[in-house]
XYZ file of C-alpha atoms in Angstrom:
748
model
C 68.448 132.035 94.671
C 65.467 133.635 92.864
C 68.977 136.397 91.356
C 70.732 133.096 89.581
C 69.983 133.137 85.994
C 68.528 129.895 84.032
C 70.290 128.653 80.959
C 69.630 125.189 78.462
C 71.377 123.999 76.364
C 73.058 120.554 74.838
C 76.886 119.772 76.344
C 79.080 119.888 73.275
C 82.488 118.901 74.689
C 83.963 118.595 77.886
C 86.891 120.831 77.873
C 88.752 120.160 80.705
C 87.830 117.898 84.747
C 89.374 118.184 87.537
C 88.324 114.196 89.199
C 89.574 115.326 92.466
C 86.855 118.134 92.853
C 84.778 118.094 89.834
C 85.221 121.737 88.514
C 84.822 121.636 84.746
C 84.994 123.585 81.747
C 82.481 122.662 79.268
C 81.307 124.416 75.811
C 77.167 123.965 75.641
C 74.795 124.460 72.663
C 72.446 126.978 73.377
C 71.177 126.736 69.553
C 72.149 129.599 68.352
C 74.379 128.089 65.598
C 76.527 125.657 65.856
C 79.614 127.774 65.838
C 78.617 130.071 69.124
C 79.652 128.252 71.729
C 78.691 129.164 75.551
C 81.964 128.287 78.093
C 80.209 127.043 81.132
C 82.370 126.689 84.322
C 81.532 124.607 87.775
C 80.227 121.559 88.967
C 79.179 119.160 86.118
C 79.549 115.933 87.842
C 78.271 113.148 85.570
C 76.890 115.029 83.229
C 78.003 113.861 79.095
C 78.519 115.109 75.967
C 75.115 115.311 74.158
C 72.653 115.514 76.542
C 70.673 118.179 77.136
C 71.328 120.490 80.498
C 69.254 122.855 82.289
C 71.952 125.629 84.047
C 71.236 127.670 87.587
C 74.095 130.098 87.660
C 75.317 133.623 87.177
C 77.269 135.350 84.224
C 80.580 136.334 84.181
C 83.498 136.856 82.511
C 87.255 135.697 82.364
C 89.550 138.099 81.440
C 91.453 134.996 78.732
C 88.115 133.249 77.431
C 85.567 136.257 77.705
C 82.158 136.270 78.613
C 81.389 132.902 80.530
C 78.056 131.136 82.787
C 79.391 129.579 86.214
C 77.131 126.781 86.645
C 75.613 126.572 90.199
C 73.324 123.357 90.013
C 72.007 121.794 87.328
C 69.045 119.172 85.587
C 69.773 116.951 82.540
C 67.343 115.786 80.015
C 68.388 113.224 77.784
C 69.122 114.335 74.298
C 65.870 114.854 71.850
C 67.730 115.300 68.718
C 69.236 112.344 66.222
C 72.506 114.537 66.479
C 72.394 114.706 70.266
C 71.448 110.769 70.581
C 74.595 110.226 68.861
C 77.236 112.575 70.707
C 75.462 110.979 73.656
C 75.932 107.465 72.984
C 79.490 108.103 71.341
C 80.956 109.568 74.454
C 82.041 107.010 75.713
C 79.158 106.997 78.916
C 77.968 103.169 78.503
C 80.322 100.561 78.309
C 80.682 98.533 74.941
C 79.223 101.813 72.767
C 82.323 104.020 70.904
C 81.471 106.713 68.058
C 81.629 103.998 65.561
C 79.235 101.339 67.793
C 76.587 104.781 68.843
C 76.485 105.642 64.663
C 75.241 102.323 63.843
C 72.620 102.713 66.721
C 71.256 105.616 65.452
C 71.118 105.501 62.193
C 69.233 102.166 62.668
C 66.331 103.720 65.476
C 66.628 107.432 64.621
C 65.398 109.517 67.363
C 63.316 106.380 69.247
C 66.640 105.076 70.114
C 67.209 105.959 73.735
C 63.655 104.389 74.437
C 64.805 101.226 72.395
C 67.783 101.050 74.553
C 65.647 102.009 77.755
C 62.976 99.819 77.205
C 63.117 96.850 74.379
C 67.160 96.628 74.532
C 66.407 93.116 73.528
C 65.729 94.910 69.902
C 69.596 96.140 69.668
C 70.645 92.709 68.320
C 68.845 94.041 64.916
C 71.669 96.112 64.476
C 74.080 95.680 62.129
C 77.350 93.663 63.676
C 75.362 93.636 67.446
C 75.778 90.396 68.649
C 73.936 88.548 71.526
C 76.349 89.571 73.812
C 76.974 93.183 73.265
C 73.100 93.629 73.022
C 73.460 92.573 76.699
C 76.252 94.546 78.090
C 75.196 97.838 76.755
C 71.562 96.586 78.787
C 72.839 96.040 81.421
C 75.377 99.202 81.645
C 72.204 101.432 80.435
C 70.749 100.303 83.874
C 73.813 100.536 85.849
C 73.879 104.204 84.259
C 70.628 105.138 85.006
C 71.111 104.057 88.758
C 74.247 105.834 89.177
C 72.834 108.516 87.907
C 70.418 108.836 90.431
C 72.967 108.793 93.041
C 75.132 110.719 91.244
C 72.744 114.251 91.924
C 72.647 113.464 95.590
C 76.164 113.174 95.726
C 76.869 116.345 93.696
C 74.677 117.846 96.378
C 77.097 117.175 99.098
C 80.248 118.197 96.891
C 81.649 114.701 95.675
C 83.928 114.212 92.367
C 82.813 111.959 89.389
C 85.271 109.224 90.162
C 84.805 109.205 93.663
C 80.796 109.008 93.020
C 81.301 106.236 90.625
C 83.510 104.383 93.071
C 81.077 105.078 96.000
C 78.464 103.314 93.578
C 80.238 99.871 92.799
C 81.024 99.865 96.890
C 77.027 100.284 97.960
C 74.976 99.939 94.662
C 71.445 100.945 95.764
C 72.520 101.628 99.225
C 74.500 104.750 98.038
C 72.657 107.215 98.701
C 72.083 105.957 102.641
C 75.770 104.962 103.384
C 76.000 108.697 102.189
C 73.648 110.254 104.450
C 73.591 107.884 107.719
C 77.147 106.986 107.754
C 79.220 109.144 105.841
C 82.458 108.236 107.697
C 82.286 104.896 106.695
C 83.614 105.498 103.372
C 87.226 106.824 105.035
C 86.873 103.200 105.431
C 85.484 101.171 102.617
C 86.310 103.611 99.131
C 89.806 103.993 98.267
C 90.198 107.308 97.263
C 88.486 108.492 99.808
C 89.838 109.886 102.550
C 88.540 111.060 106.326
C 88.627 114.752 104.861
C 86.579 113.713 101.818
C 84.045 112.033 104.164
C 83.798 114.784 106.504
C 83.300 117.081 103.972
C 80.389 115.076 103.049
C 79.457 114.406 106.562
C 78.962 118.386 107.160
C 76.740 118.783 104.036
C 74.524 116.157 105.405
C 74.667 117.467 108.715
C 76.659 115.318 110.876
C 77.775 118.018 113.826
C 81.192 119.271 114.455
C 81.787 117.799 117.600
C 80.074 114.380 117.310
C 81.605 111.108 118.836
C 81.356 109.923 115.606
C 83.310 112.247 113.766
C 86.139 112.925 116.456
C 86.648 108.399 116.357
C 86.591 108.495 112.849
C 89.353 110.986 113.175
C 91.670 109.638 115.663
C 91.504 106.224 112.816
C 92.546 107.881 110.367
C 95.082 110.266 112.113
C 96.645 106.285 112.794
C 95.985 104.983 109.416
C 97.875 108.289 108.016
C 100.477 107.398 110.478
C 100.507 103.844 109.375
C 101.434 105.268 105.566
C 104.026 106.852 106.815
C 105.768 103.806 108.218
C 104.841 103.319 111.723
C 102.707 100.760 113.360
C 101.170 102.641 116.351
C 101.848 106.435 117.598
C 102.569 107.126 121.359
C 98.859 108.387 122.641
C 99.808 111.877 123.532
C 101.224 112.536 119.670
C 97.844 110.712 118.764
C 95.830 112.952 120.615
C 97.740 116.195 119.934
C 97.186 115.364 115.856
C 93.686 114.553 116.356
C 93.047 117.948 117.880
C 95.045 120.016 115.091
C 93.303 117.318 112.589
C 89.761 118.015 113.829
C 89.797 121.888 115.965
C 88.222 120.195 118.707
C 88.479 120.477 122.504
C 91.583 117.427 123.543
C 88.934 116.785 126.759
C 86.600 115.645 124.031
C 89.417 113.252 122.169
C 91.374 112.023 124.866
C 87.451 110.587 125.444
C 86.451 109.310 122.399
C 90.253 107.219 122.663
C 89.052 105.828 126.141
C 85.763 104.527 123.785
C 87.809 103.149 121.259
C 90.483 100.957 123.325
C 87.298 99.957 125.322
C 85.609 98.703 122.139
C 89.278 97.206 121.345
C 89.945 95.556 124.475
C 86.307 94.169 123.930
C 86.939 92.537 120.474
C 84.662 95.207 118.562
C 87.103 96.776 116.701
C 88.377 100.617 118.273
C 91.974 100.593 119.003
C 94.654 99.005 121.079
C 96.751 100.689 123.710
C 99.354 99.141 125.363
C 102.440 99.838 127.258
C 105.364 99.344 124.973
C 109.737 100.264 125.985
C 110.419 103.936 124.734
C 113.342 102.721 121.146
C 115.142 106.013 123.047
C 115.617 104.702 126.369
C 113.260 106.675 128.429
C 109.967 105.697 130.259
C 107.931 103.188 128.418
C 105.173 104.681 125.672
C 101.730 104.224 125.757
C 101.361 103.454 122.354
C 98.020 103.374 120.274
C 97.565 101.256 117.492
C 94.835 99.626 114.919
C 94.143 96.429 115.535
C 95.463 95.161 112.264
C 98.885 96.070 112.791
C 98.564 95.175 116.316
C 97.722 91.208 115.983
C 99.889 91.300 112.949
C 103.379 92.733 115.447
C 101.637 89.684 118.105
C 101.225 87.100 115.642
C 104.889 88.013 113.606
C 106.953 87.767 117.011
C 105.175 85.017 117.728
C 105.507 82.675 114.971
C 109.040 83.952 114.685
C 109.799 82.370 118.281
C 107.811 79.327 117.733
C 109.805 78.464 114.867
C 113.192 79.172 116.086
C 112.261 76.798 118.447
C 110.490 73.867 116.499
C 111.666 70.680 117.620
C 111.554 69.022 114.373
C 114.091 70.162 111.292
C 113.138 69.431 107.633
C 116.896 69.665 106.760
C 118.264 67.507 109.686
C 120.883 66.467 107.317
C 122.892 69.605 107.395
C 123.678 68.645 111.324
C 126.371 66.568 111.596
C 127.597 67.527 108.043
C 131.175 67.686 107.102
C 131.133 70.714 106.278
C 134.753 71.321 104.443
C 133.748 68.201 102.184
C 130.089 70.116 101.486
C 131.899 73.313 100.498
C 135.150 71.993 98.253
C 132.037 69.882 96.602
C 130.150 73.532 96.275
C 133.440 75.319 94.961
C 133.986 72.625 92.304
C 130.759 73.056 91.668
C 130.267 76.601 91.477
C 133.888 77.398 90.385
C 134.361 79.639 93.311
C 135.888 79.559 96.906
C 133.350 80.675 99.243
C 134.839 83.768 101.718
C 134.723 83.120 105.948
C 131.645 85.376 106.312
C 130.106 83.705 103.507
C 130.313 80.298 104.620
C 129.422 81.499 108.108
C 125.953 82.570 106.549
C 125.703 79.198 104.181
C 126.211 77.457 107.618
C 123.334 79.216 109.560
C 120.973 79.304 107.147
C 121.146 75.385 106.746
C 121.163 74.588 110.539
C 119.161 77.181 112.240
C 115.603 77.650 111.488
C 115.452 81.381 110.667
C 118.143 83.675 109.741
C 119.532 86.674 108.340
C 121.704 87.527 105.401
C 122.385 91.048 104.776
C 124.923 93.538 103.282
C 125.458 96.205 100.437
C 125.784 95.838 96.637
C 129.333 93.744 95.389
C 129.775 92.160 98.758
C 128.212 88.506 97.677
C 124.620 88.026 98.880
C 123.447 86.339 95.557
C 126.576 84.176 95.514
C 126.020 83.460 99.032
C 122.171 82.740 98.061
C 122.968 80.629 95.007
C 125.120 78.169 97.503
C 123.095 77.975 100.358
C 120.134 76.537 97.888
C 122.701 74.309 95.793
C 123.268 72.769 99.134
C 119.835 71.975 100.130
C 118.800 70.666 96.692
C 122.034 68.265 96.545
C 120.143 67.141 99.996
C 117.131 67.058 97.852
C 115.416 69.543 99.853
C 112.417 71.030 98.334
C 113.111 74.858 98.113
C 111.438 77.610 97.537
C 111.932 81.172 96.462
C 110.589 84.690 96.454
C 110.966 88.256 96.380
C 108.312 91.891 97.719
C 108.199 92.046 93.837
C 107.859 90.956 89.970
C 111.202 92.233 88.931
C 113.170 90.744 92.469
C 111.946 87.647 91.661
C 112.719 87.417 88.335
C 116.318 88.677 88.891
C 116.768 85.813 92.216
C 115.336 83.029 89.827
C 117.763 83.865 87.366
C 120.685 83.686 90.146
C 119.762 80.529 91.247
C 118.231 78.637 88.056
C 115.205 77.953 89.937
C 111.577 79.091 89.522
C 110.862 82.132 91.856
C 107.800 83.986 92.954
C 106.416 87.336 94.213
C 105.212 86.801 98.196
C 101.983 87.471 97.130
C 101.823 84.964 94.277
C 103.680 82.517 96.338
C 101.085 83.083 99.061
C 97.885 83.179 96.839
C 96.927 85.674 98.835
C 92.886 86.422 98.081
C 90.675 89.130 97.662
C 90.285 91.005 100.971
C 93.809 89.466 101.118
C 93.905 86.402 103.354
C 96.653 84.054 101.665
C 95.650 80.196 100.829
C 98.522 79.403 103.191
C 98.863 80.048 106.321
C 99.614 78.144 109.999
C 96.663 75.592 109.100
C 98.039 75.117 105.910
C 101.729 75.679 105.914
C 103.889 75.955 102.742
C 105.357 72.598 101.545
C 109.380 73.638 101.727
C 112.208 72.467 103.526
C 113.921 75.976 102.759
C 112.510 79.388 102.124
C 114.719 82.176 101.082
C 113.333 85.799 100.418
C 115.602 88.170 98.845
C 114.940 92.005 98.686
C 113.380 91.578 102.400
C 114.173 95.424 103.430
C 111.045 95.971 101.298
C 108.788 93.290 103.838
C 106.286 95.697 105.320
C 104.928 94.251 108.620
C 101.438 92.940 107.352
C 103.362 91.082 104.254
C 105.972 89.570 106.780
C 103.529 88.528 109.226
C 101.434 86.180 106.086
C 104.331 85.122 105.314
C 106.057 84.002 108.582
C 102.928 82.691 108.953
C 102.456 80.192 105.713
C 106.607 78.884 107.033
C 105.656 75.312 108.452
C 107.085 74.057 112.108
C 110.751 72.595 110.711
C 111.442 74.599 107.950
C 114.004 76.739 107.291
C 113.389 80.620 106.890
C 116.219 82.690 105.277
C 115.846 86.714 104.953
C 118.144 88.360 102.414
C 118.273 92.497 102.227
C 120.324 95.315 102.265
C 119.330 97.025 106.069
C 120.640 100.251 104.982
C 118.273 100.933 102.188
C 115.107 102.048 102.847
C 112.828 100.934 105.270
C 109.175 99.284 103.713
C 106.740 101.531 101.701
C 104.402 99.963 104.200
C 104.085 100.182 107.635
C 106.996 98.770 110.311
C 110.642 98.005 109.245
C 110.727 94.533 110.085
C 114.334 92.972 108.268
C 115.719 95.684 111.411
C 113.803 94.392 113.970
C 115.033 91.001 113.139
C 118.960 92.339 113.034
C 118.474 94.305 116.482
C 120.670 93.621 119.128
C 120.039 91.186 121.942
C 117.131 89.683 119.238
C 117.023 85.865 118.865
C 117.252 85.653 115.673
C 120.937 84.654 113.955
C 122.545 87.000 111.541
C 125.422 87.154 109.217
C 126.123 90.891 107.752
C 128.625 90.538 104.617
C 131.249 93.615 104.663
C 133.878 92.767 102.397
C 133.869 94.105 98.569
C 134.706 91.536 96.629
C 137.198 92.632 93.675
C 135.158 92.436 90.682
C 133.190 94.568 92.105
C 135.707 97.420 93.724
C 136.745 97.491 89.686
C 133.016 99.148 89.374
C 132.223 103.047 90.445
C 128.297 102.155 91.161
C 129.766 99.788 93.539
C 132.482 101.401 95.098
C 130.336 104.844 95.283
C 127.776 103.254 97.145
C 129.685 102.370 100.127
C 131.253 105.482 99.502
C 127.910 107.377 100.145
C 126.783 104.160 102.937
C 129.702 105.477 104.878
C 129.102 109.135 104.726
C 131.827 110.190 102.271
C 130.775 111.679 98.698
C 130.525 109.939 95.730
C 133.261 110.432 92.215
C 132.062 112.025 90.308
C 135.401 112.196 87.590
C 136.868 109.967 85.800
C 134.830 106.423 86.114
C 133.215 104.967 83.209
C 129.787 104.395 84.917
C 129.193 107.815 87.136
C 128.468 111.048 85.836
C 127.657 114.043 87.824
C 125.808 116.660 85.173
C 125.750 119.543 87.783
C 123.009 122.155 86.958
C 121.556 124.150 90.688
C 118.630 125.579 89.112
C 115.880 123.029 89.636
C 113.667 123.420 87.031
C 116.868 122.906 84.528
C 118.247 120.071 86.187
C 114.368 118.588 85.959
C 114.871 119.049 81.634
C 118.339 118.358 81.930
C 117.257 114.518 83.445
C 114.678 114.473 81.253
C 117.357 114.827 78.142
C 120.001 112.499 79.948
C 117.002 110.063 80.189
C 115.270 109.860 76.666
C 117.788 110.717 74.802
C 122.009 111.348 75.675
C 121.979 107.883 77.460
C 120.277 105.706 74.471
C 122.246 107.279 72.206
C 125.662 106.831 73.882
C 125.224 103.243 75.645
C 122.517 101.960 73.114
C 120.049 101.457 75.731
C 116.474 101.718 75.636
C 115.047 104.676 77.168
C 111.828 102.651 78.517
C 112.997 99.297 79.062
C 116.203 99.966 80.531
C 116.579 103.295 81.422
C 114.903 104.353 85.001
C 114.663 108.412 86.521
C 114.566 108.368 90.153
C 113.220 111.266 91.905
C 113.748 112.010 95.692
C 110.406 113.342 95.874
C 107.260 113.203 93.464
C 105.936 117.237 93.980
C 107.947 120.260 92.120
C 109.809 120.877 88.938
C 112.215 118.159 89.341
C 109.395 115.614 91.062
C 108.373 112.648 89.593
C 105.290 113.878 88.714
C 106.416 117.026 86.333
C 109.190 114.598 84.917
C 106.567 111.274 84.062
C 104.712 114.353 81.888
C 108.025 114.925 79.848
C 109.296 111.752 79.563
C 106.174 110.795 77.685
C 105.851 113.421 75.763
C 109.903 112.412 75.358
C 109.148 108.600 74.555
C 105.738 107.723 73.798
C 104.589 111.858 72.060
C 101.092 111.817 70.104
C 100.607 110.644 67.609
C 96.877 110.981 65.115
C 96.733 106.983 64.777
C 98.086 106.481 68.203
C 94.648 106.419 70.514
C 94.711 107.370 73.600
C 92.152 108.227 77.025
C 92.565 111.260 79.153
C 92.014 110.523 82.725
C 91.843 113.537 85.521
C 95.423 115.238 84.738
C 97.011 111.789 82.593
C 96.869 110.975 79.085
C 96.913 107.110 78.708
C 98.659 105.754 75.336
C 99.776 102.530 74.265
C 103.635 102.101 74.999
C 102.927 104.355 77.905
C 105.006 102.800 80.673
C 102.573 102.512 84.367
C 103.123 101.436 87.653
C 99.859 100.139 90.154
C 99.535 102.870 93.191
C 97.562 100.439 95.287
C 96.630 96.943 96.575
C 93.772 95.451 94.622
C 93.505 91.790 95.310
C 90.588 91.512 92.276
C 92.800 92.053 89.720
C 94.774 89.706 88.071
C 95.416 86.001 89.160
C 96.686 86.585 92.774
C 95.620 90.233 92.320
C 97.614 93.328 91.730
C 99.690 95.003 93.532
C 101.271 98.758 94.486
C 104.373 99.268 93.002
C 103.606 97.024 89.452
C 104.861 97.829 87.090
C 104.328 97.107 83.427
C 103.887 98.556 79.702
C 100.236 99.582 77.948
C 99.800 96.999 75.330
C 96.106 97.970 74.214
C 93.530 100.775 74.304
C 90.363 99.870 73.368
C 87.759 103.053 73.017
C 84.950 100.996 72.668
C 84.861 98.668 75.654
C 86.626 101.489 77.619
C 89.489 99.128 78.823
C 93.405 99.296 78.877
C 95.590 96.840 78.970
C 99.049 96.561 81.027
C 101.158 94.053 80.448
C 103.416 93.678 83.759
C 106.794 92.995 84.439
C 105.703 89.372 86.021
C 104.148 89.318 82.271
C 100.763 88.855 82.820
C 97.674 90.387 81.019
C 95.621 93.262 83.070
C 92.741 94.745 82.400
C 91.905 98.413 83.049
C 88.294 99.473 82.984
C 88.586 103.372 82.007
C 86.804 104.120 85.430
C 90.108 102.457 87.153
C 92.155 104.372 85.624
C 93.408 106.027 88.654
C 95.040 103.017 90.333
C 97.787 103.651 87.056
C 100.635 106.657 87.158
C 102.926 106.762 84.810
C 106.437 105.289 85.762
C 108.972 106.643 83.343
C 110.092 108.509 86.942
C 109.013 107.156 90.014
C 110.052 107.762 93.748
C 112.982 106.623 95.054
C 110.933 104.339 97.667
C 108.291 103.160 94.810
C 112.102 101.940 93.168
C 112.542 99.099 95.989
C 113.314 95.938 94.754
C 114.392 96.759 91.272
C 117.156 96.799 89.591
C 117.434 98.848 86.470
C 120.836 98.686 83.484
C 120.668 102.400 84.217
C 119.279 105.044 86.747
C 119.117 109.153 86.272
C 118.847 111.049 89.850
C 117.829 113.997 89.928
C 119.453 115.643 93.112
C 118.292 118.933 93.814
C 117.844 121.949 96.584
C 113.723 121.648 95.779
C 114.110 118.274 97.440
C 115.727 119.324 100.620
C 113.877 118.029 103.229
C 114.142 114.276 101.704
C 117.688 114.635 100.897
C 119.092 112.002 103.200
C 121.611 109.753 103.281
C 119.804 105.836 102.683
C 117.691 107.583 100.467
C 120.230 108.656 98.007
C 122.126 104.829 98.458
C 118.679 103.058 97.897
C 118.971 104.679 94.479
C 122.651 104.285 93.291
C 122.434 100.609 94.287
C 118.953 100.267 91.993
C 121.781 100.468 88.615
C 123.167 97.787 87.738
C 125.844 99.762 84.891
C 124.953 102.844 85.183
C 124.241 106.098 87.080
C 123.757 109.562 86.122
C 122.887 112.687 88.825
C 121.725 115.503 87.628
C 121.429 118.806 90.037
C 123.801 120.305 92.345
C 126.708 119.594 94.272
C 125.150 121.353 97.624
C 122.141 119.372 97.422
C 124.590 115.927 97.084
C 126.227 116.916 99.943
C 123.228 117.506 101.616
C 122.125 113.900 101.185
C 125.231 112.073 101.692
C 125.440 114.119 105.179
C 122.305 114.104 106.117
C 121.591 110.582 107.901
C 117.885 109.893 108.492
C 116.712 109.935 112.357
C 113.363 109.320 111.549
C 112.761 105.353 113.161
C 109.496 104.203 112.523
C 107.491 103.592 115.775
C 107.001 99.410 115.943
C 107.745 96.952 118.954
C 108.640 93.921 116.711
C 111.985 94.615 118.643
C 110.990 94.463 122.179
C 108.211 91.549 121.672
C 111.050 89.338 119.431
C 113.431 89.778 122.656
C 110.338 88.866 125.225
C 110.989 92.440 126.698
C 107.063 93.272 126.572
C 105.170 90.856 128.552
C 101.858 88.972 127.531
C 98.858 90.552 128.409
C 99.984 93.977 128.874
C 96.903 95.368 127.071
C 94.909 98.589 129.206
C 91.671 99.853 128.583
C 91.827 103.178 130.346
């Protein structure tokens, strides 16, 4: 260490900071005159402009930026000059103090400012324009900042980035250092944004051995949670063992031993995992399935509850048992002005006479009209009808269609922090008929919560298009309920109605679904802009969405046009296109406040989406996939406000901005359940691995009026031809049909 150089100076500004690894490029004033600033690089976690730093490191040179100092570690000293204090407080370090208020405070107290905030924060009320409320807020924020500083310095020693360090502190408070030192793998389970790999790096830094059972068990659970993120409810044992050996780089024998311990803990009800024998969906020998406990519980609970509803003696809509259907349907036709097709009639009868039913079918086949008919008839018999959908947009559409109130499933169940619902088996929904639209989006955990809340004797109708992508979360509930030999009655609408046949969007959706290429010539609402080069295709997609469609069709580029990309990465991926679309639609303007966070810039007017479930936000939580527009950005309070598509104003502190991403372009997976007047879909050979029929079909069916494909004919052909072979590991279908005996969980 002796050959490290020492540099002291005041941190003037941070020019770049990588939130993931803490790597920072900053300019430091070493006292040789303001114009002559030194560039320093390295991990400057938690350092704020205005602070005096004592840095240890090495001198080096950069071909483009010249002489620079590479920091290996540093300590901070509070600034001593008025100028330093002003910059320090105005840097956004403390909530409630922005540049304007910092100026006022420093003008009043001068070099004593920091001593006053530290020892007598009540005196801040002497500053003109600072009320008791803000004074109190600043005092509390200062205390928290001091505590965070200690934790930061410790976490810096074990290589944790600023944003994650703040989150660790929020979760554990003063216990942060002890948790990180003694139970680092807890972080992966408890703190959003920390995966096993970050926790593993921390564990290594605090000296936990590579082959410790604690590490191996955490790695096994991480591998299972990763597979849940890919849609699986369980993993076959041999796949899990192979994944864990690869991830952990340890002996197979050690992994098998630790898995046995986890299974024993699971069988004893002490966390761990559940091991159970389930049928192989491909018809081979039974699989030894390994589940994380919540997914196993949810499968048992969902299937048990569906069977209970189906066999319930009571009926909350008994009026439909012996109804004269001809009479009822002609009354309905007079009311709606249209006759139902035979398969639609079957669906109406099914929903009103059976306790659980599924209605599926593609666009233009009359699902919406059938749902409206079911609701009309139920209401005519004075039934209490409750309508819901997984997303705000889908719920809005359902409400417009039926003329009745509809809400998201989350709001309907009144989910609480932690994810528990206000309505469940002990307190079911007061509804005779529960209709859920866009049911292909229901993952196992949400479907379980929903079905648990349906009262015995009530009817549940799930409506959705089973050919779309399955849910973002684990499971494929709609497909499992429709499985052959299962107990749930279903109707599949297949006939395209005449008015829908005139729509290029509908026609092409059905062509894609049957493996035929879409027609791209001579249609007023379906276009292909051919461009073989992936980068050019990305740029062209942006031009089409931001300029050409608004000019030709009079649509609003922010509200009415959505770019849907097969993947997030790459030059035609949602991530890159978001940056280009933001420049085109919400460019920087001098009078427009903005906040840089990680690699993103947030501005008022930005279209954004929530990227994790957060039960603490809003009235009933804000959920992964919720879209909104930034309506306010306050640099003093360090808060940004989003108006969601459910018309709710939701506030975000600046340190929570990693929960938001821009949504000018989103992946097709994230667009499920939403409809847009126009969609632009880059289809490029750069997304080769993702190009599958159900992906393209889902994207095209998001459009109400207009589809523009941008990209290569070759890639389009690949997407239409490729049927996704990737079935998900779930045992809901065999449980429903009684092919898994109860109590076959194994400890060994």
